[in-house]
PDB file of C-alpha atoms in Angstrom:
ATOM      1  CA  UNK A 143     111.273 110.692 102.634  1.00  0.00           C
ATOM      2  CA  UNK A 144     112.701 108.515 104.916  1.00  0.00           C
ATOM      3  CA  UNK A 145     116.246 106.822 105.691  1.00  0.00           C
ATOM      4  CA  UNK A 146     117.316 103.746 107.868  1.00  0.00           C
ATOM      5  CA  UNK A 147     120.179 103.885 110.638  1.00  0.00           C
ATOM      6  CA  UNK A 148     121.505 102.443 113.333  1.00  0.00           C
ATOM      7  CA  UNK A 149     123.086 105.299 114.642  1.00  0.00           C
ATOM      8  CA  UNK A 150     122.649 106.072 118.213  1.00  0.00           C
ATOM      9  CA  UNK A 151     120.823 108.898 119.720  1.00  0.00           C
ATOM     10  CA  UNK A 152     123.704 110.851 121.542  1.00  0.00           C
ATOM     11  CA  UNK A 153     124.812 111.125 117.855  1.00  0.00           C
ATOM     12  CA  UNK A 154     121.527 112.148 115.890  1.00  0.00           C
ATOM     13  CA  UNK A 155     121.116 115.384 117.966  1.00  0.00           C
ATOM     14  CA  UNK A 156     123.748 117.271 115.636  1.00  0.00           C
ATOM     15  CA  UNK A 157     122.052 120.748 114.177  1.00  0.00           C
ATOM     16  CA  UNK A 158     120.872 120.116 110.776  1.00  0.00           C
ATOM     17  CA  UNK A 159     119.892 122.085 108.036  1.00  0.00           C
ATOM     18  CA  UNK A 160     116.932 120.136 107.136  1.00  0.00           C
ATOM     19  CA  UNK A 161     113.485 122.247 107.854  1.00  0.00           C
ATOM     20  CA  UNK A 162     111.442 118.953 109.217  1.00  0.00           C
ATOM     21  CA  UNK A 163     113.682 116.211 110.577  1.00  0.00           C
ATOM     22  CA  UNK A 164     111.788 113.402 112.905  1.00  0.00           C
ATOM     23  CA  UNK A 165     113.465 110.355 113.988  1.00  0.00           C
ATOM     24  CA  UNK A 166     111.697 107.317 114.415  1.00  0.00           C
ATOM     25  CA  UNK A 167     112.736 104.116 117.062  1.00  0.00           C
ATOM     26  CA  UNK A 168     111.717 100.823 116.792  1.00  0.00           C
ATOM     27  CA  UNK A 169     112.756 101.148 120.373  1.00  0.00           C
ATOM     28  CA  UNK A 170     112.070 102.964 123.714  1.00  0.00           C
ATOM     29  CA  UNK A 171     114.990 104.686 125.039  1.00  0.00           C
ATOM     30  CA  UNK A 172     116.175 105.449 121.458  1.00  0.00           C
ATOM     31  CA  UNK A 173     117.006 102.016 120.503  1.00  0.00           C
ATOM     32  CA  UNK A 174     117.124  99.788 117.752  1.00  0.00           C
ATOM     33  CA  UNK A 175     116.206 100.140 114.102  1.00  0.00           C
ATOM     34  CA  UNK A 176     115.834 103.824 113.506  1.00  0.00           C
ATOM     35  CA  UNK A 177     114.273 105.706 110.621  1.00  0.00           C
ATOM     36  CA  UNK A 178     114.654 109.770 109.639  1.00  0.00           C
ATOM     37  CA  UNK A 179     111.354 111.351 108.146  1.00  0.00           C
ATOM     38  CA  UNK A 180     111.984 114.757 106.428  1.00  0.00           C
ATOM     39  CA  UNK A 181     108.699 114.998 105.052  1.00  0.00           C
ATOM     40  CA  UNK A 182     105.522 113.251 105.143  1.00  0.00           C
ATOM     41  CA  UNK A 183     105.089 109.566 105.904  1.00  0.00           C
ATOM     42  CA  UNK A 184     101.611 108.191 105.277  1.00  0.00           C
ATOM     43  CA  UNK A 185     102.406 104.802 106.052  1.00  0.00           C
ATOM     44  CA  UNK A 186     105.475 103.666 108.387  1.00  0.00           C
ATOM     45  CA  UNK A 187     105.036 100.184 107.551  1.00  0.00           C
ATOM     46  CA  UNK A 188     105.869 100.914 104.175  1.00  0.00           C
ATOM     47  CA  UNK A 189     109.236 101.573 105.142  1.00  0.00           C
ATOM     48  CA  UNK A 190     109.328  97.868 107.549  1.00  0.00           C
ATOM     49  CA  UNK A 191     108.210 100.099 110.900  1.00  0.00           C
ATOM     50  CA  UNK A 192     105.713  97.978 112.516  1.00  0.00           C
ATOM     51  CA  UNK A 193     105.921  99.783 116.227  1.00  0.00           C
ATOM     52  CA  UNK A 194     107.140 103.343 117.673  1.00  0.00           C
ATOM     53  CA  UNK A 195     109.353 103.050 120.675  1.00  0.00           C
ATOM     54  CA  UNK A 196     110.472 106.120 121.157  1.00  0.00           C
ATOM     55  CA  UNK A 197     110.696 109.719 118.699  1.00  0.00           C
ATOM     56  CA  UNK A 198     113.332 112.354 118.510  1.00  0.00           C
ATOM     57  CA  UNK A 199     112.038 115.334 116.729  1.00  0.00           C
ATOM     58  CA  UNK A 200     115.340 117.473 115.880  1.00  0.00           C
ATOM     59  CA  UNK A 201     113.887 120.433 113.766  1.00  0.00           C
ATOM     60  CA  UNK A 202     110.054 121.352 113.011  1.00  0.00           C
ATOM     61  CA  UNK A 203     106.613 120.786 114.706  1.00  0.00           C
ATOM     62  CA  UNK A 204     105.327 117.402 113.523  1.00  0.00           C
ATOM     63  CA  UNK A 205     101.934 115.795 114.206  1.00  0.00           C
ATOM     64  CA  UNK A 206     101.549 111.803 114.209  1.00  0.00           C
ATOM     65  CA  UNK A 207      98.678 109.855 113.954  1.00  0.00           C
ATOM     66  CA  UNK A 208      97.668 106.498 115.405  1.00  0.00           C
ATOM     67  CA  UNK A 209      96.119 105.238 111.952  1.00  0.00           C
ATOM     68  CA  UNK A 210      98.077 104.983 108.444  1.00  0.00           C
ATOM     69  CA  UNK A 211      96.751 107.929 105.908  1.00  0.00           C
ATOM     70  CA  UNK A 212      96.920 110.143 109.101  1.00  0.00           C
ATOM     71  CA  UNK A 213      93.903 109.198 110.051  1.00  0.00           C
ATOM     72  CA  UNK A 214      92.551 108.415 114.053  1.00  0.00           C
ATOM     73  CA  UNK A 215      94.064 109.989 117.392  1.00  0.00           C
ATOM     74  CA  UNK A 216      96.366 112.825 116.519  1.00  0.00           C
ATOM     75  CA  UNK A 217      99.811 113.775 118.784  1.00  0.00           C
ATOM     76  CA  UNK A 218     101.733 117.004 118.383  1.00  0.00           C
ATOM     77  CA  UNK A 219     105.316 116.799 118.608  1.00  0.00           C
ATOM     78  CA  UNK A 220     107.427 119.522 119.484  1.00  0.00           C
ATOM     79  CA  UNK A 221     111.699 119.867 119.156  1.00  0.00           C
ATOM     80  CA  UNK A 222     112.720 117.204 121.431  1.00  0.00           C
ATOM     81  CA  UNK A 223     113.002 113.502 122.776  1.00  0.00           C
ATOM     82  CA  UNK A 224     109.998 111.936 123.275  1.00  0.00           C
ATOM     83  CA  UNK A 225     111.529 108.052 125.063  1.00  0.00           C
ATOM     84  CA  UNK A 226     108.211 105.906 125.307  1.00  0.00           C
ATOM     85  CA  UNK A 227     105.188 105.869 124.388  1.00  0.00           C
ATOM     86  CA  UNK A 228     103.757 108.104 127.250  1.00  0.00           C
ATOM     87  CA  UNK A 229     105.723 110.838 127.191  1.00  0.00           C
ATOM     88  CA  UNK A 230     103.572 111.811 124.187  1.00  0.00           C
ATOM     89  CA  UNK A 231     100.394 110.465 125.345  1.00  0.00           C
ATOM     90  CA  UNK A 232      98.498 110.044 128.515  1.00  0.00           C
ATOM     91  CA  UNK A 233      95.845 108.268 126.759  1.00  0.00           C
ATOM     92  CA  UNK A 234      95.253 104.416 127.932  1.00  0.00           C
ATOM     93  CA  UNK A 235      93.503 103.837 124.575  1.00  0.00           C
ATOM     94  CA  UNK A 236      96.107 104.076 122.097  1.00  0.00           C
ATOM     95  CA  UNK A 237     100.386 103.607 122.334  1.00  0.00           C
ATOM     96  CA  UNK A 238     100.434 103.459 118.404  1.00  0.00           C
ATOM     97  CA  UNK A 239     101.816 105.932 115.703  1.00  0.00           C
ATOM     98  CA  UNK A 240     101.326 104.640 112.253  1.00  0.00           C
ATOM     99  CA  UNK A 241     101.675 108.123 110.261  1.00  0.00           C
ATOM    100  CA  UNK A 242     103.278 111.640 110.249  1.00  0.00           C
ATOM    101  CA  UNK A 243     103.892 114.827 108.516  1.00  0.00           C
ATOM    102  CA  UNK A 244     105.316 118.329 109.359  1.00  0.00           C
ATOM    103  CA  UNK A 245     103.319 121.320 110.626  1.00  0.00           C
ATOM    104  CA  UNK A 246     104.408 124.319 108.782  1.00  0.00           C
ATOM    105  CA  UNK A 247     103.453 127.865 109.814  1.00  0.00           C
ATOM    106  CA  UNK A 248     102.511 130.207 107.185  1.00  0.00           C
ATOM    107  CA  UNK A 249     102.173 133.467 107.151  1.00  0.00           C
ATOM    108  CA  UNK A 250      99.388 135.703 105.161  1.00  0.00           C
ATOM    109  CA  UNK A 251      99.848 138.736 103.657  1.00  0.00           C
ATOM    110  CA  UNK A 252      98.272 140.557 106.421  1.00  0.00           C
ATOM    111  CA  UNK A 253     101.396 139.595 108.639  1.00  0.00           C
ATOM    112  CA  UNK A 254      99.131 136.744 110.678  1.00  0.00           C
ATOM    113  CA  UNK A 255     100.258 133.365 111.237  1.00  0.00           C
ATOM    114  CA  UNK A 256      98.989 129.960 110.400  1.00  0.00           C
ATOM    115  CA  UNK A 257      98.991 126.164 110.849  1.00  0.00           C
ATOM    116  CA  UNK A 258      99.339 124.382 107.731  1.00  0.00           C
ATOM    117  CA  UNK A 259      99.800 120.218 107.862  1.00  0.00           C
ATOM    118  CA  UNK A 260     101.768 118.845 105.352  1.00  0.00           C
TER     119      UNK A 260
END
């Protein structure tokens, strides 16, 4: 699920009661077109995104992946504002995000914790 805004940043860090909320800039520095993900996004050009400036996660672990169909170079994304490109990467090989979805931790009957993606 995804929405488009043109909100600025200083006003997307309210609390929310969503579980996974990621917001996506066209921009660095949290500028320009922006985009809320509460769930998985296989494809951000389906919703018009054609480049990642900069990523505010709000609530939830999120992973992102430099292919569509979260495919390629994976990045973990924590609570937080992520403002370019390498503040999420160090890698000289890639500065593109083309997918996410939400990490969820589950837990087993046996009280243990998990990773599940999706």
């Amino acid at each position: 699920m995804a929405t488009d805004h043109q909100t600025p940043a200083s006003k997307q860090q309210q609390p929310s009661t969503v579980a996974f909320k990621i917001v996506i800039y066209e921009q660095e520095n949290f500028q320009g077109r922006c985009h809320e993900l509460t769930g998985p996004c296989p494809d951000l050009r389906e919703f018009g995104v054609e480049k990642v400036g900069s990523i505010l996660v709000q609530s939830g672990p999120w992973v992102g992946y430099e292919q569509s169909s979260c495919k390629g170079e994976q990045f973990v994304f924590e609570k937080g504002e992520y403002p370019r490109w390498d503040s999420w990467t160090n890698s000289r090989r890639s500065d593109t995000v083309s997918s996410f979805r939400p990490i969820k931790v589950v837990r087993t009957s046996d009280r243990r914790a998990g990773v599940k993606e999706g």
